[in-house]
Structure formats: C-alpha cells, structure tokens
GROMACS .gro file of C-alpha atoms in nm:
model
  478
    1MET     CA    1  -0.032  -0.031  -0.010
    2LYS     CA    2   0.127   0.350  -0.088
    3SER     CA    3   0.196   0.570   0.206
    4LYS     CA    4   0.000   0.910   0.213
    5LYS     CA    5   0.237   1.267   0.146
    6LYS     CA    6   0.364   1.425   0.442
    7ILE     CA    7   0.294   1.759   0.547
    8VAL     CA    8   0.448   1.934   0.862
    9LEU     CA    9   0.242   2.188   1.007
   10ALA     CA   10   0.360   2.449   1.284
   11TYR     CA   11   0.111   2.338   1.512
   12SER     CA   12   0.017   2.600   1.859
   13GLY     CA   13  -0.245   2.354   1.981
   14GLY     CA   14  -0.473   2.621   1.971
   15LEU     CA   15  -0.838   2.690   1.758
   16ASP     CA   16  -0.644   2.839   1.412
   17THR     CA   17  -0.373   2.589   1.366
   18SER     CA   18  -0.621   2.299   1.458
   19ILE     CA   19  -0.879   2.391   1.196
   20ILE     CA   20  -0.541   2.446   0.943
   21LEU     CA   21  -0.443   2.123   1.074
   22LYS     CA   22  -0.817   1.953   0.951
   23TRP     CA   23  -0.825   2.177   0.670
   24LEU     CA   24  -0.454   2.046   0.525
   25GLN     CA   25  -0.629   1.687   0.585
   26GLU     CA   26  -0.934   1.726   0.416
   27ASN     CA   27  -0.750   1.954   0.077
   28TYR     CA   28  -0.442   1.718   0.021
   29ASP     CA   29  -0.559   1.354   0.107
   30ALA     CA   30  -0.220   1.406   0.379
   31GLU     CA   31  -0.067   1.243   0.707
   32VAL     CA   32  -0.025   1.633   0.886
   33ILE     CA   33   0.273   1.581   1.140
   34ALA     CA   34   0.203   1.796   1.454
   35TYR     CA   35   0.551   2.039   1.511
   36THR     CA   36   0.576   2.260   1.814
   37ALA     CA   37   0.888   2.462   1.876
   38ASP     CA   38   0.945   2.510   2.229
   39VAL     CA   39   1.144   2.884   2.262
   40GLY     CA   40   0.986   2.960   2.593
   41GLN     CA   41   0.608   3.068   2.497
   42GLU     CA   42   0.373   3.036   2.696
   43MET     CA   43   0.183   2.672   2.621
   44ASP     CA   44   0.026   2.336   2.727
   45LYS     CA   45   0.174   2.047   2.670
   46LYS     CA   46  -0.089   1.833   2.711
   47LYS     CA   47  -0.342   2.040   2.554
   48ILE     CA   48  -0.155   2.035   2.253
   49ILE     CA   49  -0.098   1.642   2.223
   50ASN     CA   50  -0.495   1.582   2.282
   51ASN     CA   51  -0.554   1.810   2.041
   52ALA     CA   52  -0.344   1.692   1.749
   53LYS     CA   53  -0.452   1.333   1.873
   54LYS     CA   54  -0.827   1.437   1.812
   55LEU     CA   55  -0.743   1.518   1.506
   56GLY     CA   56  -0.605   1.225   1.444
   57VAL     CA   57  -0.266   1.340   1.419
   58LYS     CA   58   0.016   1.004   1.479
   59ASN     CA   59   0.345   1.183   1.505
   60ILE     CA   60   0.342   1.470   1.739
   61ILE     CA   61   0.690   1.658   1.792
   62ILE     CA   62   0.733   1.900   2.060
   63ASN     CA   63   1.131   2.074   2.075
   64ASP     CA   64   1.278   2.226   2.335
   65LEU     CA   65   1.477   2.528   2.196
   66LYS     CA   66   1.519   2.780   2.456
   67ASP     CA   67   1.891   2.730   2.482
   68VAL     CA   68   1.973   2.733   2.120
   69PHE     CA   69   1.703   3.049   2.079
   70VAL     CA   70   1.875   3.259   2.335
   71LYS     CA   71   2.244   3.132   2.306
   72ASP     CA   72   2.251   3.139   1.882
   73TYR     CA   73   1.946   3.387   1.793
   74VAL     CA   74   1.897   3.615   2.076
   75TYR     CA   75   2.253   3.687   2.155
   76PRO     CA   76   2.421   3.785   1.838
   77MET     CA   77   2.143   4.046   1.803
   78ILE     CA   78   2.210   4.213   2.104
   79ARG     CA   79   2.578   4.205   2.022
   80GLY     CA   80   2.412   4.422   1.725
   81HIS     CA   81   2.241   4.631   1.932
   82ALA     CA   82   1.978   4.586   1.709
   83LEU     CA   83   1.708   4.822   1.762
   84TYR     CA   84   1.402   4.824   1.449
   85GLU     CA   85   1.333   5.170   1.390
   86GLY     CA   86   1.499   5.277   1.673
   87THR     CA   87   1.273   5.107   1.955
   88TYR     CA   88   1.161   4.753   1.868
   89LEU     CA   89   1.410   4.478   1.994
   90LEU     CA   90   1.262   4.251   1.692
   91GLY     CA   91   1.120   3.986   1.977
   92THR     CA   92   0.893   3.791   1.736
   93SER     CA   93   1.142   3.846   1.409
   94ILE     CA   94   1.417   3.627   1.561
   95ALA     CA   95   1.217   3.331   1.686
   96ARG     CA   96   1.077   3.256   1.344
   97PRO     CA   97   1.434   3.171   1.187
   98LEU     CA   98   1.494   2.949   1.444
   99ILE     CA   99   1.130   2.726   1.405
  100ALA     CA  100   1.185   2.721   1.018
  101LYS     CA  101   1.530   2.580   1.051
  102ASP     CA  102   1.428   2.279   1.271
  103GLN     CA  103   1.073   2.270   1.082
  104VAL     CA  104   1.239   2.207   0.769
  105ARG     CA  105   1.480   1.957   0.957
  106ILE     CA  106   1.167   1.749   1.045
  107ALA     CA  107   1.037   1.781   0.756
  108LYS     CA  108   1.359   1.612   0.559
  109LYS     CA  109   1.339   1.342   0.869
  110PHE     CA  110   0.990   1.254   0.794
  111LYS     CA  111   1.048   1.319   0.406
  112ALA     CA  112   0.760   1.508   0.395
  113PHE     CA  113   0.670   1.703   0.077
  114ALA     CA  114   0.566   2.013   0.257
  115VAL     CA  115   0.563   2.239   0.512
  116SER     CA  116   0.272   2.457   0.687
  117HIS     CA  117   0.239   2.783   0.890
  118GLY     CA  118  -0.027   2.972   1.042
  119SER     CA  119   0.076   3.317   0.960
  120THR     CA  120  -0.200   3.591   0.769
  121GLY     CA  121  -0.142   3.751   0.456
  122LYS     CA  122  -0.141   4.059   0.593
  123GLY     CA  123   0.128   4.007   0.852
  124ASN     CA  124   0.528   4.014   0.852
  125ASP     CA  125   0.585   3.651   1.008
  126GLN     CA  126   0.470   3.515   0.627
  127VAL     CA  127   0.751   3.612   0.485
  128ARG     CA  128   1.018   3.558   0.792
  129PHE     CA  129   0.871   3.186   0.777
  130GLU     CA  130   0.887   3.095   0.404
  131LEU     CA  131   1.250   3.279   0.395
  132GLY     CA  132   1.401   3.061   0.624
  133TYR     CA  133   1.241   2.694   0.457
  134TYR     CA  134   1.345   2.817   0.113
  135TYR     CA  135   1.667   2.882   0.254
  136PHE     CA  136   1.721   2.524   0.404
  137ALA     CA  137   1.481   2.340   0.166
  138PRO     CA  138   1.443   2.526  -0.135
  139LYS     CA  139   1.251   2.312  -0.322
  140ILE     CA  140   0.986   2.242  -0.062
  141LYS     CA  141   0.653   2.312  -0.144
  142VAL     CA  142   0.505   2.610   0.106
  143ILE     CA  143   0.140   2.564   0.228
  144ALA     CA  144  -0.006   2.902   0.364
  145PRO     CA  145  -0.428   2.863   0.423
  146TRP     CA  146  -0.479   3.187   0.492
  147ARG     CA  147  -0.322   3.269   0.127
  148ILE     CA  148  -0.558   3.006  -0.047
  149TRP     CA  149  -0.823   2.906   0.108
  150THR     CA  150  -1.221   3.094   0.124
  151MET     CA  151  -1.253   3.122   0.476
  152ASN     CA  152  -1.229   3.497   0.586
  153SER     CA  153  -1.325   3.572   0.854
  154ARG     CA  154  -1.346   3.472   1.218
  155SER     CA  155  -1.768   3.298   1.185
  156ASP     CA  156  -1.588   3.122   0.876
  157LEU     CA  157  -1.316   2.980   1.095
  158ILE     CA  158  -1.602   2.901   1.390
  159LYS     CA  159  -1.839   2.729   1.108
  160TYR     CA  160  -1.583   2.533   0.987
  161ALA     CA  161  -1.462   2.413   1.365
  162LYS     CA  162  -1.815   2.307   1.452
  163LYS     CA  163  -1.881   2.132   1.148
  164ASN     CA  164  -1.537   1.892   1.207
  165LYS     CA  165  -1.588   1.919   1.570
  166ILE     CA  166  -1.298   2.117   1.651
  167PRO     CA  167  -1.343   2.250   2.041
  168ILE     CA  168  -1.372   2.606   2.039
  169PRO     CA  169  -1.293   2.838   2.373
  170LYS     CA  170  -1.535   3.039   2.486
  171ASP     CA  171  -1.268   3.361   2.460
  172LYS     CA  172  -1.259   3.270   2.043
  173LYS     CA  173  -1.619   3.297   1.967
  174GLY     CA  174  -1.598   3.653   1.849
  175ALA     CA  175  -1.388   3.879   1.780
  176PRO     CA  176  -1.052   3.869   2.045
  177PRO     CA  177  -1.037   4.235   2.137
  178PHE     CA  178  -0.663   4.154   2.064
  179SER     CA  179  -0.355   3.882   2.006
  180VAL     CA  180  -0.051   3.770   2.174
  181ASP     CA  181   0.241   3.606   2.077
  182ASP     CA  182   0.571   3.526   2.274
  183ASN     CA  183   0.814   3.357   2.364
  184LEU     CA  184   1.157   3.364   2.615
  185PHE     CA  185   1.281   3.685   2.464
  186HIS     CA  186   0.960   3.890   2.479
  187THR     CA  187   0.543   3.925   2.459
  188SER     CA  188   0.413   4.100   2.192
  189THR     CA  189   0.021   4.250   2.170
  190GLU     CA  190  -0.149   4.374   1.892
  191GLY     CA  191  -0.550   4.362   1.757
  192LYS     CA  192  -0.913   4.573   1.799
  193ALA     CA  193  -0.805   4.716   2.142
  194LEU     CA  194  -0.477   4.870   1.987
  195GLU     CA  195  -0.575   4.996   1.656
  196ASN     CA  196  -0.661   5.368   1.762
  197PRO     CA  197  -0.347   5.507   1.835
  198LYS     CA  198  -0.480   5.824   1.990
  199SER     CA  199  -0.558   5.543   2.276
  200PHE     CA  200  -0.360   5.441   2.586
  201ALA     CA  201  -0.301   5.123   2.554
  202PRO     CA  202  -0.519   4.960   2.846
  203GLU     CA  203  -0.334   4.790   3.157
  204PHE     CA  204  -0.489   4.480   3.081
  205ILE     CA  205  -0.300   4.393   2.772
  206TYR     CA  206   0.008   4.415   2.972
  207GLN     CA  207   0.151   4.017   3.037
  208ARG     CA  208   0.493   4.013   3.187
  209THR     CA  209   0.552   4.368   3.332
  210ILE     CA  210   0.387   4.561   3.572
  211SER     CA  211   0.345   4.936   3.532
  212PRO     CA  212   0.623   5.137   3.649
  213GLU     CA  213   0.388   5.329   3.909
  214LYS     CA  214   0.323   5.001   4.073
  215ALA     CA  215   0.648   4.864   4.065
  216PRO     CA  216   0.875   4.872   4.395
  217ASN     CA  217   0.936   5.177   4.573
  218LYS     CA  218   1.263   5.035   4.626
  219SER     CA  219   1.527   5.019   4.413
  220SER     CA  220   1.701   4.679   4.264
  221PHE     CA  221   2.036   4.616   4.134
  222VAL     CA  222   2.201   4.329   3.914
  223THR     CA  223   2.535   4.273   3.831
  224ILE     CA  224   2.556   4.072   3.449
  225ASN     CA  225   2.922   3.920   3.376
  226PHE     CA  226   3.037   3.899   2.987
  227LYS     CA  227   3.250   3.659   2.830
  228ASN     CA  228   3.354   3.715   2.452
  229GLY     CA  229   3.058   3.959   2.417
  230ASP     CA  230   2.769   3.754   2.522
  231PRO     CA  231   2.632   3.750   2.926
  232TYR     CA  232   2.697   3.433   3.092
  233GLY     CA  233   2.622   3.472   3.472
  234ILE     CA  234   2.433   3.707   3.692
  235ASN     CA  235   2.576   3.810   4.018
  236GLY     CA  236   2.897   3.607   3.933
  237LYS     CA  237   2.695   3.255   3.899
  238LYS     CA  238   2.726   3.108   3.574
  239THR     CA  239   2.430   3.024   3.413
  240SER     CA  240   2.218   2.849   3.088
  241PRO     CA  241   2.134   3.076   2.854
  242ALA     CA  242   1.765   3.026   2.884
  243LYS     CA  243   1.775   3.090   3.243
  244LEU     CA  244   1.975   3.368   3.248
  245LEU     CA  245   1.720   3.513   3.047
  246GLU     CA  246   1.438   3.411   3.248
  247LYS     CA  247   1.566   3.532   3.521
  248LEU     CA  248   1.605   3.893   3.410
  249ASN     CA  249   1.259   3.836   3.267
  250GLN     CA  250   1.133   3.826   3.615
  251LEU     CA  251   1.360   4.072   3.813
  252ALA     CA  252   1.315   4.348   3.535
  253GLY     CA  253   0.913   4.253   3.484
  254LYS     CA  254   0.878   4.333   3.805
  255ASN     CA  255   1.011   4.696   3.819
  256GLY     CA  256   0.808   4.779   3.529
  257ILE     CA  257   1.111   4.760   3.272
  258GLY     CA  258   1.071   4.676   2.898
  259ARG     CA  259   0.751   4.840   2.780
  260VAL     CA  260   0.737   4.952   2.380
  261ASP     CA  261   0.442   5.118   2.196
  262LEU     CA  262   0.519   5.108   1.891
  263VAL     CA  263   0.317   5.199   1.520
  264GLU     CA  264   0.596   5.015   1.297
  265ASN     CA  265   0.643   4.961   0.928
  266ARG     CA  266   0.510   4.648   0.815
  267PHE     CA  267   0.803   4.486   0.600
  268ILE     CA  268   0.493   4.400   0.333
  269GLY     CA  269   0.385   4.824   0.342
  270ILE     CA  270   0.123   4.891   0.604
  271LYS     CA  271   0.188   5.045   0.973
  272SER     CA  272   0.098   4.866   1.239
  273ARG     CA  273   0.080   4.937   1.622
  274GLY     CA  274   0.187   4.679   1.866
  275VAL     CA  275   0.236   4.683   2.242
  276TYR     CA  276   0.642   4.475   2.272
  277GLU     CA  277   0.762   4.374   2.642
  278THR     CA  278   1.104   4.319   2.664
  279PRO     CA  279   1.220   4.318   2.997
  280GLY     CA  280   1.534   4.069   3.021
  281GLY     CA  281   1.638   4.211   2.716
  282THR     CA  282   1.648   4.559   2.746
  283LEU     CA  283   1.757   4.453   3.098
  284LEU     CA  284   2.039   4.301   2.829
  285LEU     CA  285   2.109   4.600   2.597
  286HIS     CA  286   2.186   4.840   2.784
  287ALA     CA  287   2.469   4.609   3.014
  288HIS     CA  288   2.583   4.567   2.653
  289ARG     CA  289   2.653   4.889   2.567
  290ALA     CA  290   2.809   4.977   2.861
  291ILE     CA  291   3.033   4.664   2.876
  292GLU     CA  292   3.133   4.771   2.522
  293SER     CA  293   3.191   5.176   2.632
  294VAL     CA  294   3.484   5.020   2.826
  295THR     CA  295   3.635   4.737   2.620
  296LEU     CA  296   3.591   4.833   2.261
  297ASP     CA  297   3.768   5.169   2.077
  298LYS     CA  298   3.591   5.468   1.936
  299GLU     CA  299   3.602   5.327   1.571
  300THR     CA  300   3.469   4.975   1.631
  301MET     CA  301   3.147   5.148   1.855
  302HIS     CA  302   3.085   5.375   1.599
  303LYS     CA  303   3.123   5.132   1.324
  304LYS     CA  304   2.866   4.914   1.485
  305ASP     CA  305   2.616   5.177   1.556
  306GLU     CA  306   2.596   5.314   1.168
  307ILE     CA  307   2.535   4.947   1.046
  308MET     CA  308   2.280   4.863   1.301
  309PRO     CA  309   1.998   5.017   1.150
  310ARG     CA  310   2.046   4.762   0.838
  311TYR     CA  311   2.073   4.529   1.034
  312ALA     CA  312   1.787   4.543   1.225
  313GLU     CA  313   1.595   4.628   0.921
  314LEU     CA  314   1.733   4.275   0.791
  315ILE     CA  315   1.660   4.068   1.105
  316TYR     CA  316   1.281   4.257   1.141
  317ASN     CA  317   1.214   4.098   0.758
  318GLY     CA  318   1.308   3.843   0.813
  319TYR     CA  319   1.663   3.819   0.598
  320TRP     CA  320   1.798   3.646   0.939
  321PHE     CA  321   2.005   3.368   0.700
  322SER     CA  322   2.124   3.589   0.428
  323LYS     CA  323   2.445   3.695   0.323
  324GLU     CA  324   2.434   4.044   0.366
  325ARG     CA  325   2.294   3.967   0.761
  326PHE     CA  326   2.615   3.746   0.800
  327LYS     CA  327   2.866   3.984   0.684
  328LEU     CA  328   2.698   4.261   0.906
  329GLN     CA  329   2.773   4.011   1.178
  330LYS     CA  330   3.101   3.918   1.097
  331ILE     CA  331   3.139   4.311   1.172
  332ILE     CA  332   2.975   4.310   1.483
  333ASP     CA  333   3.154   4.057   1.666
  334ASN     CA  334   3.524   4.112   1.467
  335LYS     CA  335   3.657   4.215   1.851
  336ARG     CA  336   3.376   4.038   2.088
  337ASN     CA  337   3.715   3.846   2.219
  338LYS     CA  338   3.778   4.176   2.388
  339VAL     CA  339   3.419   4.267   2.587
  340ASN     CA  340   3.469   4.092   2.903
  341GLY     CA  341   3.381   4.158   3.215
  342SER     CA  342   3.090   4.252   3.392
  343VAL     CA  343   2.775   4.558   3.473
  344LYS     CA  344   2.590   4.609   3.747
  345LEU     CA  345   2.247   4.783   3.690
  346LYS     CA  346   2.015   4.980   3.913
  347LEU     CA  347   1.623   4.909   3.841
  348TYR     CA  348   1.361   5.125   3.994
  349LYS     CA  349   0.978   5.194   3.858
  350GLY     CA  350   1.086   5.151   3.460
  351ASN     CA  351   1.412   5.328   3.504
  352ILE     CA  352   1.771   5.116   3.424
  353THR     CA  353   2.112   5.296   3.574
  354ILE     CA  354   2.410   5.207   3.508
  355TYR     CA  355   2.567   5.156   3.844
  356SER     CA  356   2.932   5.032   3.754
  357ARG     CA  357   3.137   4.898   3.456
  358LEU     CA  358   3.422   4.600   3.578
  359THR     CA  359   3.625   4.466   3.296
  360LYS     CA  360   3.970   4.245   3.374
  361SER     CA  361   4.220   4.514   3.283
  362ASN     CA  362   3.980   4.784   3.493
  363LYS     CA  363   4.085   4.611   3.793
  364GLU     CA  364   4.459   4.509   3.741
  365LYS     CA  365   4.495   4.870   3.609
  366PHE     CA  366   4.384   4.982   3.939
  367LYS     CA  367   4.527   4.709   4.161
  368ASN     CA  368   4.867   4.843   4.016
  369PHE     CA  369   4.806   5.225   4.065
  370LEU     CA  370   4.685   5.109   4.444
  371LEU     CA  371   5.022   4.929   4.506
  372GLY     CA  372   5.209   5.215   4.394
  373LYS     CA  373   5.369   5.038   4.074
  374THR     CA  374   5.210   5.282   3.785
  375ASP     CA  375   5.399   5.566   3.690
  376VAL     CA  376   5.192   5.823   3.546
  377LEU     CA  377   5.372   6.078   3.321
  378ILE     CA  378   5.201   6.437   3.308
  379GLY     CA  379   5.356   6.705   3.092
  380THR     CA  380   5.337   6.912   2.738
  381HIS     CA  381   5.454   6.842   2.375
  382SER     CA  382   5.793   6.857   2.495
  383ILE     CA  383   5.744   6.515   2.668
  384ILE     CA  384   5.859   6.352   2.424
  385LYS     CA  385   6.195   6.443   2.432
  386ASN     CA  386   6.254   6.289   2.787
  387GLN     CA  387   6.287   5.973   2.641
  388ASP     CA  388   6.451   5.803   2.969
  389VAL     CA  389   6.149   5.864   3.174
  390LEU     CA  390   5.895   5.822   2.899
  391LYS     CA  391   6.012   5.426   2.879
  392LYS     CA  392   5.913   5.405   3.250
  393ALA     CA  393   5.546   5.476   3.217
  394SER     CA  394   5.233   5.300   3.183
  395LEU     CA  395   4.963   5.577   3.139
  396LEU     CA  396   5.076   5.910   2.932
  397VAL     CA  397   4.868   6.213   2.997
  398VAL     CA  398   4.951   6.552   2.797
  399ASP     CA  399   4.840   6.923   2.761
  400GLU     CA  400   4.874   7.076   2.425
  401GLU     CA  401   4.664   6.829   2.194
  402HIS     CA  402   4.692   7.058   1.924
  403ARG     CA  403   5.080   7.021   1.897
  404PHE     CA  404   5.071   6.656   1.898
  405GLY     CA  405   5.078   6.499   1.533
  406VAL     CA  406   5.036   6.133   1.422
  407LYS     CA  407   5.453   6.109   1.404
  408ASP     CA  408   5.509   6.249   1.747
  409LYS     CA  409   5.270   5.950   1.903
  410GLU     CA  410   5.387   5.673   1.648
  411LYS     CA  411   5.741   5.828   1.839
  412ILE     CA  412   5.553   5.760   2.197
  413ILE     CA  413   5.401   5.416   2.096
  414GLU     CA  414   5.797   5.345   1.985
  415VAL     CA  415   5.997   5.407   2.304
  416SER     CA  416   5.731   5.336   2.513
  417PRO     CA  417   5.471   5.044   2.381
  418ARG     CA  418   5.296   4.984   2.683
  419CYS     CA  419   5.213   5.320   2.731
  420ASN     CA  420   4.852   5.482   2.733
  421PHE     CA  421   4.765   5.793   2.609
  422LEU     CA  422   4.528   6.044   2.653
  423SER     CA  423   4.560   6.424   2.526
  424MET     CA  424   4.385   6.696   2.607
  425SER     CA  425   4.400   7.069   2.539
  426ALA     CA  426   4.445   7.400   2.734
  427THR     CA  427   4.348   7.155   3.079
  428PRO     CA  428   4.584   7.231   3.410
  429ILE     CA  429   4.789   6.915   3.476
  430PRO     CA  430   4.548   6.841   3.824
  431ARG     CA  431   4.230   6.874   3.648
  432THR     CA  432   4.401   6.633   3.304
  433LEU     CA  433   4.506   6.414   3.541
  434GLN     CA  434   4.160   6.394   3.721
  435PHE     CA  435   4.003   6.325   3.378
  436ALA     CA  436   4.232   6.048   3.351
  437LEU     CA  437   4.138   5.860   3.635
  438SER     CA  438   3.757   5.902   3.559
  439GLY     CA  439   3.797   5.703   3.221
  440ILE     CA  440   3.801   5.969   2.968
  441ARG     CA  441   4.057   5.836   2.801
  442ASN     CA  442   4.151   5.662   2.446
  443ILE     CA  443   4.230   5.307   2.554
  444SER     CA  444   4.086   5.099   2.823
  445THR     CA  445   3.936   5.334   3.109
  446LEU     CA  446   3.981   5.293   3.440
  447LEU     CA  447   3.634   5.384   3.541
  448THR     CA  448   3.584   5.096   3.837
  449ALA     CA  449   3.775   5.174   4.140
  450PRO     CA  450   3.700   4.905   4.458
  451VAL     CA  451   3.476   5.127   4.646
  452GLU     CA  452   3.615   4.973   4.936
  453ARG     CA  453   3.968   5.156   4.918
  454ARG     CA  454   4.044   5.520   5.085
  455PRO     CA  455   4.054   5.775   4.837
  456ILE     CA  456   4.364   5.828   4.596
  457THR     CA  457   4.600   6.082   4.674
  458VAL     CA  458   4.854   6.199   4.464
  459SER     CA  459   5.240   6.337   4.515
  460TYR     CA  460   5.416   6.538   4.238
  461THR     CA  461   5.791   6.528   4.139
  462HIS     CA  462   5.943   6.803   3.912
  463LEU     CA  463   6.188   6.716   3.623
  464ARG     CA  464   6.289   6.988   3.533
  465ALA     CA  465   6.160   7.306   3.812
  466HIS     CA  466   6.176   7.573   3.526
  467GLU     CA  467   5.971   7.429   3.254
  468THR     CA  468   5.660   7.494   3.285
  469LYS     CA  469   5.349   7.273   3.327
  470ALA     CA  470   5.605   6.969   3.169
  471ASN     CA  471   5.735   6.664   3.282
  472LEU     CA  472   5.593   6.570   3.611
  473VAL     CA  473   5.615   6.179   3.712
  474CYS     CA  474   5.288   6.133   3.949
  475ARG     CA  475   5.316   5.785   4.175
  476LEU     CA  476   4.973   5.697   4.261
  477LEU     CA  477   4.993   5.579   4.651
  478ARG     CA  478   4.698   5.446   4.897
   0.00000   0.00000   0.00000
C-alpha cells in the first residue's frame, strides 16, 4: 500500500492551527505532522498533544529550543544592539528563523513534501517563515492556508470548527480584543484594542511587566557577567542562556522595565501598532552597551552604530539567513573577544541606571595604581624629548593636544609600546589627571575603582623645575 504524502505543520494547539490541520488533511489527502517549537512561549504541552490526537495526528513533535534560541539568535542580535525603527527589540522577528530551520529539519527527517504555517497574508511572519524554509530546502512546497482558502473571517472559522467538531474555547467565539505572541525574549500584543493610535494602551493587555507606577519603591540591583561579548552569568553565578534570560525577565518585569508602544512600518507596506514587552532583553541591551564602552575602541563602536539600522531591518524583514546579515554579523563580532567583564545595573520604576562597569584590565590597572607600581607621566608637547622617563610610564597624560601629530604619537608608541596615551588641550595638569582617572581616555579605562579603597592621593615630583606645566611624574599612593 502506498504511504500518504506528509506535511509538517507549525502547530500551536490553538483553534486556528487546529482548523488548519484539519483543512490540510481534507484538501491534500496527506498525513499532517504536528510540530511545535518551544522557544519559551506560554504553552500547555498536554493540550497540544490531546488536540492533535483528536484530529488523528500520529506524529506530534515538541522540541525544546530555548537555549539554542537565546544563545544562537538572541545573543548575536544583542551584540549588534539591534533596534528596529529605534525602538523595537525584534522579539517576534528573531524567533521565526529558528522555528523555520527546525521545522524543515523535521520535514527532511520524515521525507515530507511540504511545510505549512498559520501566518496571515497581511503580516510579516509569512515572509520570515518562508525565507527560512527556502534557505534550508529550496525545493520544498510551502502551504500558507490563509492566502488560499475561502475562509475570510472569524465567523467562517467558527463554522468550520463546529462542522468538524473541533473544540472552540469560549474566548474564541467572538472577535478577540487583541492577540498575543510570546517567547522567552518578549511578548507582543496587537489587535482591536490597539487599533486607534490615539488611545492609550490599556493596562490589562500587559503580560509580563507591571506598570512603573506600581513597581517597588525600593531599587533593585543586578550584575550581568560577560565573556566574548555574551552574558554568561548573573551576580557572578554562571547559568544557561535560557535560565539567565528568564531570571532577567522576572527581575525587570517586576520593576516595570521593558515596555514599548510602537506604530511600526511592516515589510509588506502597512503600518501596525503593537505593544511589546522585552524586560530581560532591555537589561541585556543596556548592559552590553555599557561593557563595550570600556572594552572597545571608538572606531569599532561607531561602526557598529552605523550599520545597526540596516542589521535590524534585515532581521525584521526575515533575512536572518541572508549573506548580507552574515556579513554584518562578522563586522559586529570583529572584536567581541575583548568584551569581557561585568556591568551592575540599578533598576527603579521603569528606569535602568548603569551603576558600575568592571573589566579585568580595569581591575589590574587599579590594583597597580593603588599598590604604587604605576608611573603616570604628565606634561606638554616637550614630554616626547625625555625618552628615559617616557620608557617607565604606563599612562601618559598631556596638554597641548594640537601640537601632537601622528608622528609624535608614533614615536611615543615606539619608545614606550605599553604606554596608554591621553591628550587633552588647555587643561591644567591636576585637572588632566582627574580626567584620566575618571576614564576619559582613548584606551581601556580606569572607570571602576574598588569602592572599599580609601581615596587616592597624588604626589608630584618635578623633573625640571624651570619647565612650566611640563614633565611631571606622579606616583599614585594609597
């Protein structure tokens, strides 16, 4: 006996995808495999299995992709500081490529001739899913029921469900006031309750954050630890990517952090209002920018900011697996090996404050300063003449910036290759030193002095008494 053709359906267990499942069985005379990707959404596995079995499904697959989702999709996007139209953290957009990839893997495993999804014909998700399908299986057939069937309204769906004895939840009998899509990274809400941009979003639509007004009156603190550009722990404790994001979601959510109300420009050309909640992701974005501020050079940071809008747009439009996105990711990750350390955040009523930044290089430099092992050389342009002293310095702070040309700086590097260099103009020497210690430098900074130390004092020794404001060697003492 010839076996039936197979279709792998992205199945949620809800009314819409249950109707699609039955419709596929009827119209394609095919065995439908129900596939669910667990990317951290609110889901009832028993309900999914029971609803699929009632429709005669033999193969029901639920794959836990939460760690893969965070590690291989969310984290690279955070490294790129991706914000679509300056606001949206792309929570829905970033999940679709992974779901599509794994759905195709299942289709190949079962030798299915087609894959199917429940996205409508007016949204972005149809594009995101199908670009993913075709990237991994260029010849596979894609079935998008909402674009080809004759059912055009909620009442049509209800009639079809009743006819085929598909259970109809009470809240699905009328047109819903809003629809929700969620995963571990975010929750998006859209629909009738939000269609009028003049109206304020009602509080009852929020799923995972409380309003800032109702947040605790006491600040919360959290430290996020980074290695090679990715978070790996909270408050010094290493944890898996999924659990890390889950903990940050809880902490930020209870402090009213991560809400965005946006009227966005969809890929297909229409405007749509959505309310997005990305509590943990908002903390990660702030913390990652903060750790890069003390580990990356200006040119690298500015280049990342320059390409970010295009990078975000590619993700939003579904081009995660495109050559252009891969190319931009290489630029973004060019110096990620330098992004190591920790950032402490202060959370209070919807606000995030950078409390401190700490890198290993900062810590070592401060340790040397406090132990009196580091020479700081301060002076004017004439400092380059005193090479014997210059060789001993690990930090050079100079005035008269306008007099320092490229050749002068190259000479300093040649004489003292390990010397960090900061030039300031028209600044008194003590003030220049103060700037250096507060981190306004073009090399890795001295931003986070241990708070338990006593204040640093400075003693000055003149090399040449007759030189004005020049050639002073300072040793920092405790």
